[in-house]
mmCIF file of C-alpha atoms in Angstrom:
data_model
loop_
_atom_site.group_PDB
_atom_site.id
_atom_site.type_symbol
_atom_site.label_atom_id
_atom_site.label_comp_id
_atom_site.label_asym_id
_atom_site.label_seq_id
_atom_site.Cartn_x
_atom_site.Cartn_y
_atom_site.Cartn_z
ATOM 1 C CA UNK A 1 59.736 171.899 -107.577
ATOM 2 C CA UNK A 2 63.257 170.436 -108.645
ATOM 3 C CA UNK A 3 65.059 169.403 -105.275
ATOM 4 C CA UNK A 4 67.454 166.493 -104.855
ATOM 5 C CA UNK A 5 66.936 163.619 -101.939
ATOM 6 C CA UNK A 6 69.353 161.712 -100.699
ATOM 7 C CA UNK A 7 67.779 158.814 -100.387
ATOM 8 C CA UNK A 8 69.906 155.844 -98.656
ATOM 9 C CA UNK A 9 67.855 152.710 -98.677
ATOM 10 C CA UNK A 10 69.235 150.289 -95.964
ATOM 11 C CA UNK A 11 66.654 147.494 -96.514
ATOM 12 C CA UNK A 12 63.376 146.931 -98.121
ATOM 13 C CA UNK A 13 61.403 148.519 -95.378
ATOM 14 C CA UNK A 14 63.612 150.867 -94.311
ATOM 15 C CA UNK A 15 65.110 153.969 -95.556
ATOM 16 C CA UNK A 16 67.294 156.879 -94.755
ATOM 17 C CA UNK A 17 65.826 160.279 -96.412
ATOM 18 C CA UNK A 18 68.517 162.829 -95.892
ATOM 19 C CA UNK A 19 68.071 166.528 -96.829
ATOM 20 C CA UNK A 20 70.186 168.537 -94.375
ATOM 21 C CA UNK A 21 71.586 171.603 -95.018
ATOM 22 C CA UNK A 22 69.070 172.120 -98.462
ATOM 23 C CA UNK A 23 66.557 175.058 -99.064
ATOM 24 C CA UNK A 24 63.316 173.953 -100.284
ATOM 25 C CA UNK A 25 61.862 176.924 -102.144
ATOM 26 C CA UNK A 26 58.077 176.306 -102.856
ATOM 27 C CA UNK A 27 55.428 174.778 -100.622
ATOM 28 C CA UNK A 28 56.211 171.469 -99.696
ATOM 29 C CA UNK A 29 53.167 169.337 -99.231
ATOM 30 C CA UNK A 30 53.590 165.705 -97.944
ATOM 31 C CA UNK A 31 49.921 164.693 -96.233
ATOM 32 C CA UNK A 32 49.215 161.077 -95.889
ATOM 33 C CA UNK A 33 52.844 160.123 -96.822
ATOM 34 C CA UNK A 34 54.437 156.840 -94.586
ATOM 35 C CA UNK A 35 58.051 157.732 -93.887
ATOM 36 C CA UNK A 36 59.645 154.212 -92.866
ATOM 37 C CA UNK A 37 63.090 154.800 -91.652
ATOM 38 C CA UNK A 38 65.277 158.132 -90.379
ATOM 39 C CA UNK A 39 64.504 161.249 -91.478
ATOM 40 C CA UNK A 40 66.877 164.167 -91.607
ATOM 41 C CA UNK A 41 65.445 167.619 -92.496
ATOM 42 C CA UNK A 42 67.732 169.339 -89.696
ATOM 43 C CA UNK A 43 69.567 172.470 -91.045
ATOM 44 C CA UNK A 44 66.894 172.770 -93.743
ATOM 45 C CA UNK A 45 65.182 175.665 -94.864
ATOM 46 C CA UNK A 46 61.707 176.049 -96.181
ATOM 47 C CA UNK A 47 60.797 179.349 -97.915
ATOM 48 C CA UNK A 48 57.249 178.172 -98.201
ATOM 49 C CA UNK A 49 54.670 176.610 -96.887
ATOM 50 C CA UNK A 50 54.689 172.978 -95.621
ATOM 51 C CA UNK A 51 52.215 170.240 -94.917
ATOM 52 C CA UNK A 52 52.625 167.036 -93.347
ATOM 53 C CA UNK A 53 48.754 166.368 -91.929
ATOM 54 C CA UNK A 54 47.893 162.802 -91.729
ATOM 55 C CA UNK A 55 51.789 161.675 -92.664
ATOM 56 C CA UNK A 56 52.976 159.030 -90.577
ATOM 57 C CA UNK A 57 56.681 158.944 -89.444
ATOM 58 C CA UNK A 58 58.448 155.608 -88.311
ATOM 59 C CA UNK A 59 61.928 156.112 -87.302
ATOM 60 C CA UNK A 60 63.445 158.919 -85.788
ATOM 61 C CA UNK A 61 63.048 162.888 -87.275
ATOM 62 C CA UNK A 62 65.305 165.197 -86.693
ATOM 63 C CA UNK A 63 64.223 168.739 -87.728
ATOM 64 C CA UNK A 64 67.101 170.437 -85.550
ATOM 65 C CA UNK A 65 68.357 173.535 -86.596
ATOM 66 C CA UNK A 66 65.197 173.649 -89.249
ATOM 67 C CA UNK A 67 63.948 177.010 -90.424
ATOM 68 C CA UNK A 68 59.984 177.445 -91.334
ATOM 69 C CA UNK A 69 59.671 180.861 -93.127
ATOM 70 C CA UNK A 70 56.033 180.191 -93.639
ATOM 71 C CA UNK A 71 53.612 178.197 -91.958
ATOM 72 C CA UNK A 72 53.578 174.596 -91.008
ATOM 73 C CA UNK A 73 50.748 171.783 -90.836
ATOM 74 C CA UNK A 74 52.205 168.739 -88.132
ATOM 75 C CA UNK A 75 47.979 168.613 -87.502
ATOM 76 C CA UNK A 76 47.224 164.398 -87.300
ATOM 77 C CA UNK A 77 50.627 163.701 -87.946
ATOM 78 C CA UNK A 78 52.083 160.580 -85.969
ATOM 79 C CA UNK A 79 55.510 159.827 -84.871
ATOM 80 C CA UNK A 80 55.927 156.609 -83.730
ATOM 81 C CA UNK A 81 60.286 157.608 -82.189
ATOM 82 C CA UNK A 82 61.291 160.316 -81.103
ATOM 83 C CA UNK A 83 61.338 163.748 -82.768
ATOM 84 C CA UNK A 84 64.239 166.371 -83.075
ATOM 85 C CA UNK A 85 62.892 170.339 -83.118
ATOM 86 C CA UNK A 86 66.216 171.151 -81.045
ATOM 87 C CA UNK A 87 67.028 175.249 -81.890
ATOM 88 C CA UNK A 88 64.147 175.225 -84.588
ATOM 89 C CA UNK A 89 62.519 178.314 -86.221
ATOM 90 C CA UNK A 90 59.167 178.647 -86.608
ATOM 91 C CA UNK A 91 58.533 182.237 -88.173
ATOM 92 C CA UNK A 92 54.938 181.693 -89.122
ATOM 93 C CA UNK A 93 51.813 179.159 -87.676
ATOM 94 C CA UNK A 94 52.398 176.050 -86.691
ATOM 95 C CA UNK A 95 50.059 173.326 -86.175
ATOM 96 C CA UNK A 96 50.700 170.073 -84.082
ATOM 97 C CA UNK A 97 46.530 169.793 -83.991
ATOM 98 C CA UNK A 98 45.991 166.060 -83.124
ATOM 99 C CA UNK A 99 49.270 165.125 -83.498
ATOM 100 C CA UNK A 100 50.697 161.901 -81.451
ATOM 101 C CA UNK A 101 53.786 161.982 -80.422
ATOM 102 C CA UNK A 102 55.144 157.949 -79.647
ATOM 103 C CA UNK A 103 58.818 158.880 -78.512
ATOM 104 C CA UNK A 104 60.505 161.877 -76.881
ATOM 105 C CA UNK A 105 59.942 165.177 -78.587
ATOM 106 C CA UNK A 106 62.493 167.929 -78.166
ATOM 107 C CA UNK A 107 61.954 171.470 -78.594
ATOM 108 C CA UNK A 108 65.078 172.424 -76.823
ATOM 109 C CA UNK A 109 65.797 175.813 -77.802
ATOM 110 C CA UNK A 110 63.123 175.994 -80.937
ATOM 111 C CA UNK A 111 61.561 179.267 -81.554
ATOM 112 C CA UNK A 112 58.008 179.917 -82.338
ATOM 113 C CA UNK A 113 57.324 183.269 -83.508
ATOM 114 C CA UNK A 114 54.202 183.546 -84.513
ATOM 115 C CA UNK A 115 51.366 181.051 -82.911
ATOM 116 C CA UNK A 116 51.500 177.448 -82.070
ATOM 117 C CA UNK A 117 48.673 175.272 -81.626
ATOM 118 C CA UNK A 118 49.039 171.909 -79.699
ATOM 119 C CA UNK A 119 45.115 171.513 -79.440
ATOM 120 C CA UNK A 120 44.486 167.577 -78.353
ATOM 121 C CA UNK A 121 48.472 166.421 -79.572
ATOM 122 C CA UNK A 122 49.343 163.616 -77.364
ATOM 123 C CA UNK A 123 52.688 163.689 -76.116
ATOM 124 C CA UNK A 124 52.979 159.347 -74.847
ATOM 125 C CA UNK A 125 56.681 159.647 -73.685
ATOM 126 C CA UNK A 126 57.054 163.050 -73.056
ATOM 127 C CA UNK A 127 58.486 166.830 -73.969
ATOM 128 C CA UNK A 128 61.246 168.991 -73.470
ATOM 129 C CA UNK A 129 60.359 172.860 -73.759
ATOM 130 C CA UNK A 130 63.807 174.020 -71.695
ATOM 131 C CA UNK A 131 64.981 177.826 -73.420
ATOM 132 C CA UNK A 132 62.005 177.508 -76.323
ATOM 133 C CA UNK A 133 60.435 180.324 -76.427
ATOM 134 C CA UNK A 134 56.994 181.791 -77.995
ATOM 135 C CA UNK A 135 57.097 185.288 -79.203
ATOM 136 C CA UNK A 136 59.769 185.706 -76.802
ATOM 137 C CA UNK A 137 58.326 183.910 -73.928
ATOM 138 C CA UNK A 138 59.668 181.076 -72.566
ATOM 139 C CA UNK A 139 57.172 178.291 -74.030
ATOM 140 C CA UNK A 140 57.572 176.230 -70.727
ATOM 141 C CA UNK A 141 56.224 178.771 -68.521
ATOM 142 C CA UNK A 142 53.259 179.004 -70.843
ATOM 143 C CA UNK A 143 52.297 175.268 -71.036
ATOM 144 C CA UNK A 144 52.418 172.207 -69.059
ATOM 145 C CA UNK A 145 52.016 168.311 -69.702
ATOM 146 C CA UNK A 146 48.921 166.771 -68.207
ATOM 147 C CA UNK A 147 47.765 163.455 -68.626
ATOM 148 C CA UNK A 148 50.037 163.159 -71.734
ATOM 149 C CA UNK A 149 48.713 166.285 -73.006
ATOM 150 C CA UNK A 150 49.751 170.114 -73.451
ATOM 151 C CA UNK A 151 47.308 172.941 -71.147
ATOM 152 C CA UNK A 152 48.051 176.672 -71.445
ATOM 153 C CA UNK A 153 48.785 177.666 -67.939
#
């Protein structure tokens, strides 16, 4: 599908890929890819389908503000900074299966309505779950961090 990136390169090993504020309209599928550098998808929408599994993110993500119409496949992903879901929409599935998260991961406010599934992610610095909610439950009264990993309560 046609879409524009703003891509800033800073150095050879680093890069800024901006695409805030853009609607992606078909599925988006990115396993296995090596994002070195920021990445800014905050503010974006995706009308379809999206798949990160096995991508590997080193710099800091920011999907704040991000709306997923469809689902969403985070499942072996790793982030090696911290991650931005601050006031996210999930309307569909989403999968953080396996994931490992390096830095701080916010979910401040994101909203899952439809299932998540943290199944064996590994949060190494810890999460933030305050007003998130879960099919309009609050997502911290549903799970809590033990030994680095998410349990149902």
């Amino acid at each position: 599908f046609p879409v524009t990136i703003d891509l800033l390169i800073e150095n050879k090993d680093k890069a800024i890929i901006c695409l805030n504020g853009l609607t992606v309209e078909g599925d988006l599928r990115l396993r296995g890819i090596e994002f070195k550098g920021y990445v800014y998808f905050d503010k974006v929408t995706f009308k379809n389908s999206v798949i990160f599994g096995d991508a590997t993110f080193k710099g800091w993500v920011n999907f704040g503000k991000a709306i997923f119409e469809k689902d969403v496949y985070f499942g072996t992903v790793t982030f090696s900074d911290p991650v931005d879901f601050c006031d996210a929409t999930f309307k569909d599935g989403v999968i953080f299966g396996d994931a490992t998260f390096k830095g701080w991961v916010n979910f401040d406010d994101a909203t899952f309505e439809d299932l998540v599934y943290f199944c064996d992610a590994i949060f190494k610095d810890g999460v933030n779950f305050d007003d998130a909610t879960l099919q309009g439950k609050r997502l911290e009264e549903l799970y809590k961090l033990k030994n680095k990993r998410l349990i149902k309560i």
